[in-house]
């Protein structure tokens, strides 16, 4: 499914994941965690999700030759 | 414990269930509620992951290369690139569920009764997967003379759909329940998605590697920060790797014509016997 709108959406989602990853890493976000402090496991996962979103965005964008 | 985990991790019989049950039944001195218990299991998993990396080393090089090539190009042009993206799609659901629900799932780890119960559920699942597969074989492979010919009517791992890869990946999260086998549910999911038994096992083993490695990387530092016998734990991890290597070789050969049924019946029997032993404190 090729669509530049979808590509932009996935790109924005990737950026959101990066922001959430930073918030988990510095301990500012505690959602679904076992306790206070830095949550590197959550941060690493969100970085992976961001990478997947950016890859998805690259797949979704309409290529111009 | 190393040999037990390595041998049972890749067999569809739940290594975690066995790791919780066997020490309880044999009165070993492992405290399953101890904070170092799960990191210890993860260290054993790392031994298993290393064995899988050794077995599929050439394939992983091609998959990683295929991932970066396809990611930057924005399209897939060969089987390795497709397999790389399938593994990414398949890994994400289990990783998300594992990270965000981990603390709640861990609460189930300490009970051997629950492990025994889930082992029975796992056995029933294996039998259901094979029953559904036999029905599919009846539709597409009725003329086949042998098991090998039957299997040829089904697909290779690279041909699985992305939706099926995501579902199979999500099934991995069930394995956080002690007694439910990660390889069992993913091989079963692969069978339902139309893969050959051997290919379902290969996809399961490839899918397991990043999850196990990822879990290991984040948990192992906790292990080293506690007063645990690291030397013994590392020796156990090496034994787990050796056992896993032998298990994977055996299973890949077995699934050329073998089925999940024997493991299903084993899980049901082991679960029932374990429940009886635990109930009557034998």
Coordinates of C-alpha atoms in Angstrom, one line a residue:
Chain A
X1 CA 0.0 0.0 0.0
X2 CA 1.7 3.1 -1.2
X3 CA 0.6 6.5 0.1
X4 CA 2.6 9.6 1.1
X5 CA 0.0 10.4 3.8
X6 CA 0.6 7.0 5.4
X7 CA 4.3 7.5 5.1
X8 CA 4.1 10.9 6.9
X9 CA 1.8 9.3 9.6
X10 CA 4.4 6.5 10.2
X11 CA 7.2 9.1 10.3
X12 CA 5.3 11.1 12.9
X13 CA 4.6 8.0 14.9
X14 CA 8.4 7.2 14.8
X15 CA 9.2 10.6 16.2
X16 CA 6.6 10.1 19.0
X17 CA 8.2 6.7 19.8
X18 CA 11.6 8.4 20.1
X19 CA 10.2 11.1 22.4
X20 CA 8.6 8.4 24.6
X21 CA 11.9 6.4 24.6
X22 CA 13.7 9.4 25.9
X23 CA 11.0 10.0 28.6
X24 CA 11.3 6.4 29.8
X25 CA 15.1 6.5 29.7
X26 CA 15.3 9.6 31.9
X27 CA 12.6 8.3 34.2
X28 CA 10.0 10.9 33.4
X29 CA 7.4 8.4 32.3
X30 CA 6.3 5.5 34.5
X31 CA 3.4 4.1 32.6
X32 CA 3.3 0.2 32.7
X33 CA 6.5 0.0 34.7
X34 CA 7.4 -1.9 37.9
X35 CA 8.5 1.2 39.8
X36 CA 10.1 4.7 39.7
X37 CA 13.4 5.3 38.0
X38 CA 14.9 4.9 34.5
X39 CA 13.3 2.2 32.3
X40 CA 15.9 1.3 29.7
X41 CA 14.0 -1.8 28.6
X42 CA 11.0 0.3 27.7
X43 CA 13.3 2.9 26.0
X44 CA 15.0 0.2 23.9
X45 CA 11.7 -1.2 22.8
X46 CA 10.4 2.2 21.8
X47 CA 13.5 2.9 19.8
X48 CA 12.9 -0.4 18.0
X49 CA 9.3 0.6 17.4
X50 CA 10.6 4.0 16.0
X51 CA 13.0 2.2 13.7
X52 CA 10.1 -0.1 12.5
X53 CA 7.9 3.0 11.9
X54 CA 10.6 4.8 9.9
X55 CA 11.2 1.6 7.8
X56 CA 7.4 1.3 7.3
X57 CA 7.3 5.0 6.3
X58 CA 10.0 4.4 3.7
X59 CA 8.1 1.4 2.4
X60 CA 4.8 3.4 2.2
X61 CA 6.1 6.5 0.4
X62 CA 5.5 6.8 -3.3
X63 CA 8.9 6.5 -5.0
X64 CA 9.8 9.0 -7.7
X65 CA 12.3 7.7 -10.2
Chain B
X1 CA 19.1 -26.7 35.1
X2 CA 21.3 -25.7 32.1
X3 CA 20.8 -29.0 30.3
X4 CA 17.1 -29.1 31.2
X5 CA 16.5 -25.5 29.9
X6 CA 18.6 -26.0 26.8
X7 CA 17.0 -29.2 25.9
X8 CA 13.4 -28.1 26.6
X9 CA 13.6 -24.6 25.2
X10 CA 13.4 -25.6 21.6
X11 CA 11.2 -28.6 22.1
X12 CA 7.6 -27.6 22.1
X13 CA 7.3 -28.5 25.8
X14 CA 7.9 -25.2 27.6
X15 CA 11.3 -24.7 29.1
X16 CA 10.0 -22.1 31.6
X17 CA 7.3 -24.6 32.8
X18 CA 10.0 -27.2 33.3
X19 CA 12.3 -24.7 35.0
X20 CA 9.5 -23.9 37.5
X21 CA 8.3 -27.4 37.9
X22 CA 11.4 -29.6 38.1
X23 CA 13.1 -27.8 40.9
X24 CA 9.9 -27.9 42.9
X25 CA 9.4 -31.6 42.3
X26 CA 13.0 -32.5 43.0
X27 CA 13.2 -30.2 46.0
X28 CA 16.2 -28.3 44.5
X29 CA 17.3 -25.2 46.3
X30 CA 16.2 -22.7 43.6
X31 CA 13.9 -20.1 45.1
X32 CA 11.6 -19.2 42.2
X33 CA 10.5 -16.0 43.9
X34 CA 14.1 -14.9 44.2
X35 CA 14.8 -11.8 42.1
X36 CA 17.8 -13.5 40.5
X37 CA 15.6 -16.5 39.3
X38 CA 14.3 -14.8 36.1
X39 CA 17.7 -13.2 35.2
X40 CA 19.2 -16.7 35.7
X41 CA 16.7 -18.2 33.3
X42 CA 17.5 -15.4 30.9
X43 CA 21.2 -16.3 31.1
X44 CA 20.3 -19.8 30.2
X45 CA 18.2 -18.5 27.3
X46 CA 21.3 -16.6 26.1
X47 CA 23.1 -19.9 25.9
X48 CA 20.2 -21.2 23.8
X49 CA 20.2 -18.0 21.6
X50 CA 23.9 -18.5 21.0
X51 CA 23.3 -22.0 19.8
X52 CA 20.6 -20.7 17.4
X53 CA 23.0 -18.0 16.1
X54 CA 25.6 -20.7 15.4
X55 CA 23.2 -22.9 13.6
X56 CA 21.8 -20.1 11.5
X57 CA 24.9 -17.9 11.3
X58 CA 25.0 -17.7 7.5
X59 CA 21.2 -17.0 7.4
X60 CA 21.5 -14.3 10.0
X61 CA 24.2 -12.5 8.0
X62 CA 21.9 -12.6 5.0
X63 CA 18.9 -11.5 7.0
X64 CA 20.7 -8.5 8.6
X65 CA 22.1 -7.5 5.3
X66 CA 18.7 -7.9 3.7
X67 CA 17.1 -5.8 6.5
X68 CA 19.3 -2.8 5.9
X69 CA 19.1 -3.1 2.2
X70 CA 15.3 -3.3 2.1
X71 CA 14.9 -0.7 4.8
X72 CA 16.9 1.9 2.9
X73 CA 15.5 1.0 -0.5
X74 CA 12.0 0.9 0.8
X75 CA 11.1 -2.4 -1.0
X76 CA 11.8 -6.1 -0.8
X77 CA 13.4 -7.8 -3.8
X78 CA 14.5 -11.2 -2.5
X79 CA 13.7 -13.9 0.0
X80 CA 16.2 -12.7 2.6
X81 CA 14.8 -9.2 2.6
X82 CA 11.3 -10.5 2.9
X83 CA 12.3 -12.8 5.8
X84 CA 14.1 -9.9 7.6
X85 CA 10.9 -7.8 7.4
X86 CA 8.7 -10.8 8.5
X87 CA 11.0 -11.3 11.5
X88 CA 10.7 -7.6 12.4
X89 CA 6.9 -7.8 12.1
X90 CA 6.8 -11.0 14.1
X91 CA 9.1 -9.8 16.9
X92 CA 7.3 -6.6 17.7
X93 CA 4.1 -8.0 19.2
X94 CA 5.9 -10.3 21.7
X95 CA 8.4 -7.5 22.6
X96 CA 5.7 -5.0 23.3
X97 CA 3.6 -7.5 25.4
X98 CA 6.7 -8.7 27.1
X99 CA 8.0 -5.3 28.2
X100 CA 4.7 -3.7 29.1
X101 CA 3.1 -6.7 30.8
X102 CA 6.2 -8.3 32.2
X103 CA 5.8 -7.4 35.8
X104 CA 2.3 -8.8 35.9
X105 CA 3.3 -11.9 34.1
X106 CA 6.2 -12.5 36.5
X107 CA 3.7 -12.9 39.3
X108 CA 2.7 -16.2 37.8
X109 CA 6.3 -17.5 37.6
X110 CA 6.5 -18.6 41.2
X111 CA 3.7 -21.1 41.2
X112 CA 4.4 -24.7 40.1
X113 CA 0.6 -25.5 40.1
X114 CA 0.0 -22.9 37.4
X115 CA 3.0 -24.2 35.5
X116 CA 1.6 -27.7 35.6
X117 CA -1.9 -26.4 34.5
X118 CA -0.5 -24.4 31.6
X119 CA 1.6 -27.4 30.6
X120 CA -1.7 -29.4 30.1
X121 CA -3.1 -26.4 28.1
X122 CA 0.1 -26.4 26.0
X123 CA -0.4 -30.1 25.3
X124 CA -4.0 -29.6 24.2
X125 CA -2.9 -26.7 21.9
X126 CA -0.3 -28.9 20.2
X127 CA -3.0 -31.6 19.5
X128 CA -5.4 -29.0 18.2
X129 CA -2.7 -27.5 15.9
X130 CA -2.0 -30.9 14.4
X131 CA -5.8 -31.7 14.1
X132 CA -6.3 -28.5 12.1
X133 CA -3.2 -29.3 10.0
X134 CA -4.5 -32.7 9.2
X135 CA -7.7 -31.1 8.0
X136 CA -5.7 -28.8 5.8
X137 CA -3.7 -31.7 4.5
X138 CA -6.9 -33.5 3.7
X139 CA -7.9 -30.6 1.5
X140 CA -4.7 -30.0 -0.4
X141 CA -2.6 -33.1 -0.1
X142 CA -5.1 -36.0 -0.3
X143 CA -3.2 -37.6 -3.2
X144 CA 0.2 -37.6 -1.4
X145 CA 1.7 -41.0 -0.7
X146 CA 4.1 -40.1 2.0
X147 CA 4.6 -37.5 4.8
X148 CA 7.4 -35.9 2.7
X149 CA 5.0 -35.5 -0.3
X150 CA 2.3 -34.1 2.0
X151 CA 4.8 -31.5 3.3
X152 CA 5.7 -30.4 -0.2
X153 CA 2.2 -29.0 -0.6
X154 CA 3.0 -26.4 2.1
X155 CA 5.1 -23.3 2.0
X156 CA 8.6 -22.1 3.0
X157 CA 9.0 -19.6 5.8
X158 CA 9.7 -16.7 3.4
X159 CA 6.2 -17.2 1.9
X160 CA 4.2 -16.6 5.1
X161 CA 2.0 -13.5 5.0
X162 CA 2.9 -10.4 7.1
X163 CA -0.4 -10.7 8.9
X164 CA 0.3 -14.3 9.8
X165 CA 3.9 -13.4 10.9
X166 CA 2.4 -10.8 13.2
X167 CA -0.1 -13.3 14.7
X168 CA 2.6 -16.0 15.1
X169 CA 4.8 -13.3 16.7
X170 CA 2.0 -12.3 19.1
X171 CA 1.6 -16.0 20.0
X172 CA 5.2 -15.9 21.4
X173 CA 3.9 -13.7 24.2
X174 CA 1.8 -16.6 25.5
X175 CA 5.1 -18.3 26.4
X176 CA 5.6 -15.8 29.2
X177 CA 3.1 -18.0 31.0
X178 CA 5.1 -20.9 32.5
X179 CA 3.9 -24.1 30.9
X180 CA 3.1 -22.6 27.5
X181 CA 5.8 -23.4 25.0
X182 CA 7.1 -20.5 22.8
X183 CA 8.4 -22.9 20.1
X184 CA 5.2 -24.9 20.4
X185 CA 2.8 -22.0 19.8
X186 CA 4.9 -20.5 17.1
X187 CA 5.4 -23.8 15.3
X188 CA 1.7 -24.4 15.6
X189 CA 1.0 -20.9 14.4
X190 CA 3.3 -21.5 11.4
X191 CA 1.4 -24.7 10.6
X192 CA -1.9 -22.8 10.6
X193 CA -0.3 -20.2 8.3
X194 CA 0.4 -23.0 5.8
X195 CA 4.1 -23.6 6.5
X196 CA 5.8 -27.0 6.3
X197 CA 6.6 -28.5 9.7
X198 CA 10.4 -28.0 9.2
X199 CA 9.9 -24.5 7.9
X200 CA 7.5 -23.6 10.8
X201 CA 10.3 -24.8 13.2
X202 CA 12.9 -22.8 11.3
X203 CA 10.7 -19.7 11.4
X204 CA 10.1 -20.3 15.1
X205 CA 13.8 -20.6 15.9
X206 CA 14.6 -17.5 13.9
X207 CA 11.8 -15.6 15.5
X208 CA 13.0 -16.6 19.0
X209 CA 16.6 -15.4 18.6
X210 CA 16.0 -11.6 18.8
X211 CA 13.5 -11.9 21.6
X212 CA 15.7 -14.1 23.7
X213 CA 18.8 -12.0 23.0
X214 CA 16.9 -8.8 23.7
X215 CA 15.5 -10.2 27.0
X216 CA 19.0 -11.3 27.9
X217 CA 20.7 -8.0 27.2
X218 CA 18.3 -6.1 29.5
X219 CA 18.2 -8.7 32.3
X220 CA 21.7 -10.0 32.6
X221 CA 23.1 -6.8 34.2
X222 CA 20.6 -7.4 37.1
X223 CA 22.2 -10.9 37.6
X224 CA 25.7 -9.5 37.9
X225 CA 24.6 -6.9 40.4
X226 CA 23.5 -9.5 42.9
X227 CA 25.4 -12.0 45.1
X228 CA 24.9 -15.0 42.8
X229 CA 27.4 -17.7 41.8
X230 CA 28.2 -16.3 38.4
X231 CA 30.7 -19.1 37.5
X232 CA 28.1 -21.8 38.1
X233 CA 25.5 -19.8 36.2
X234 CA 27.8 -19.3 33.2
X235 CA 28.6 -23.0 33.2
X236 CA 24.9 -23.7 33.2
X237 CA 24.5 -21.3 30.3
X238 CA 27.2 -23.1 28.3
X239 CA 25.4 -26.4 29.0
X240 CA 22.1 -24.9 27.9
X241 CA 23.7 -23.8 24.6
X242 CA 25.2 -27.3 23.9
X243 CA 21.8 -28.9 24.7
X244 CA 20.0 -26.4 22.6
X245 CA 22.3 -27.0 19.6
X246 CA 21.7 -30.7 19.8
X247 CA 17.9 -30.2 20.2
X248 CA 17.7 -27.8 17.3
X249 CA 19.6 -30.2 15.0
X250 CA 17.3 -33.1 16.1
X251 CA 14.1 -31.1 15.7
X252 CA 14.9 -29.8 12.3
X253 CA 15.5 -33.4 11.2
X254 CA 12.5 -34.7 13.1
X255 CA 10.1 -32.1 11.5
X256 CA 10.9 -33.2 8.0
X257 CA 8.2 -35.8 8.5
X258 CA 7.3 -35.7 12.2
X259 CA 4.4 -34.0 14.0
X260 CA 3.6 -32.1 17.2
X261 CA 1.4 -34.8 18.6
X262 CA 4.0 -36.7 20.7
X263 CA 5.0 -33.5 22.4
X264 CA 1.3 -32.7 23.0
X265 CA 0.7 -36.0 24.8
X266 CA 4.0 -35.6 26.7
X267 CA 2.9 -32.1 28.0
X268 CA -0.5 -33.4 29.1
X269 CA 1.0 -36.4 30.9
X270 CA 3.7 -34.3 32.5
X271 CA 1.2 -31.7 33.6
X272 CA -1.2 -34.2 35.1
X273 CA 1.7 -36.2 36.9
X274 CA 3.2 -32.9 38.2
X275 CA -0.2 -31.7 39.5
X276 CA -0.6 -35.1 41.3
X277 CA 2.9 -35.0 42.7
X278 CA 2.5 -31.4 43.9
X279 CA -1.0 -32.1 45.3
X280 CA 0.1 -35.1 47.3
X281 CA 3.5 -33.7 48.2
X282 CA 5.3 -36.8 46.9

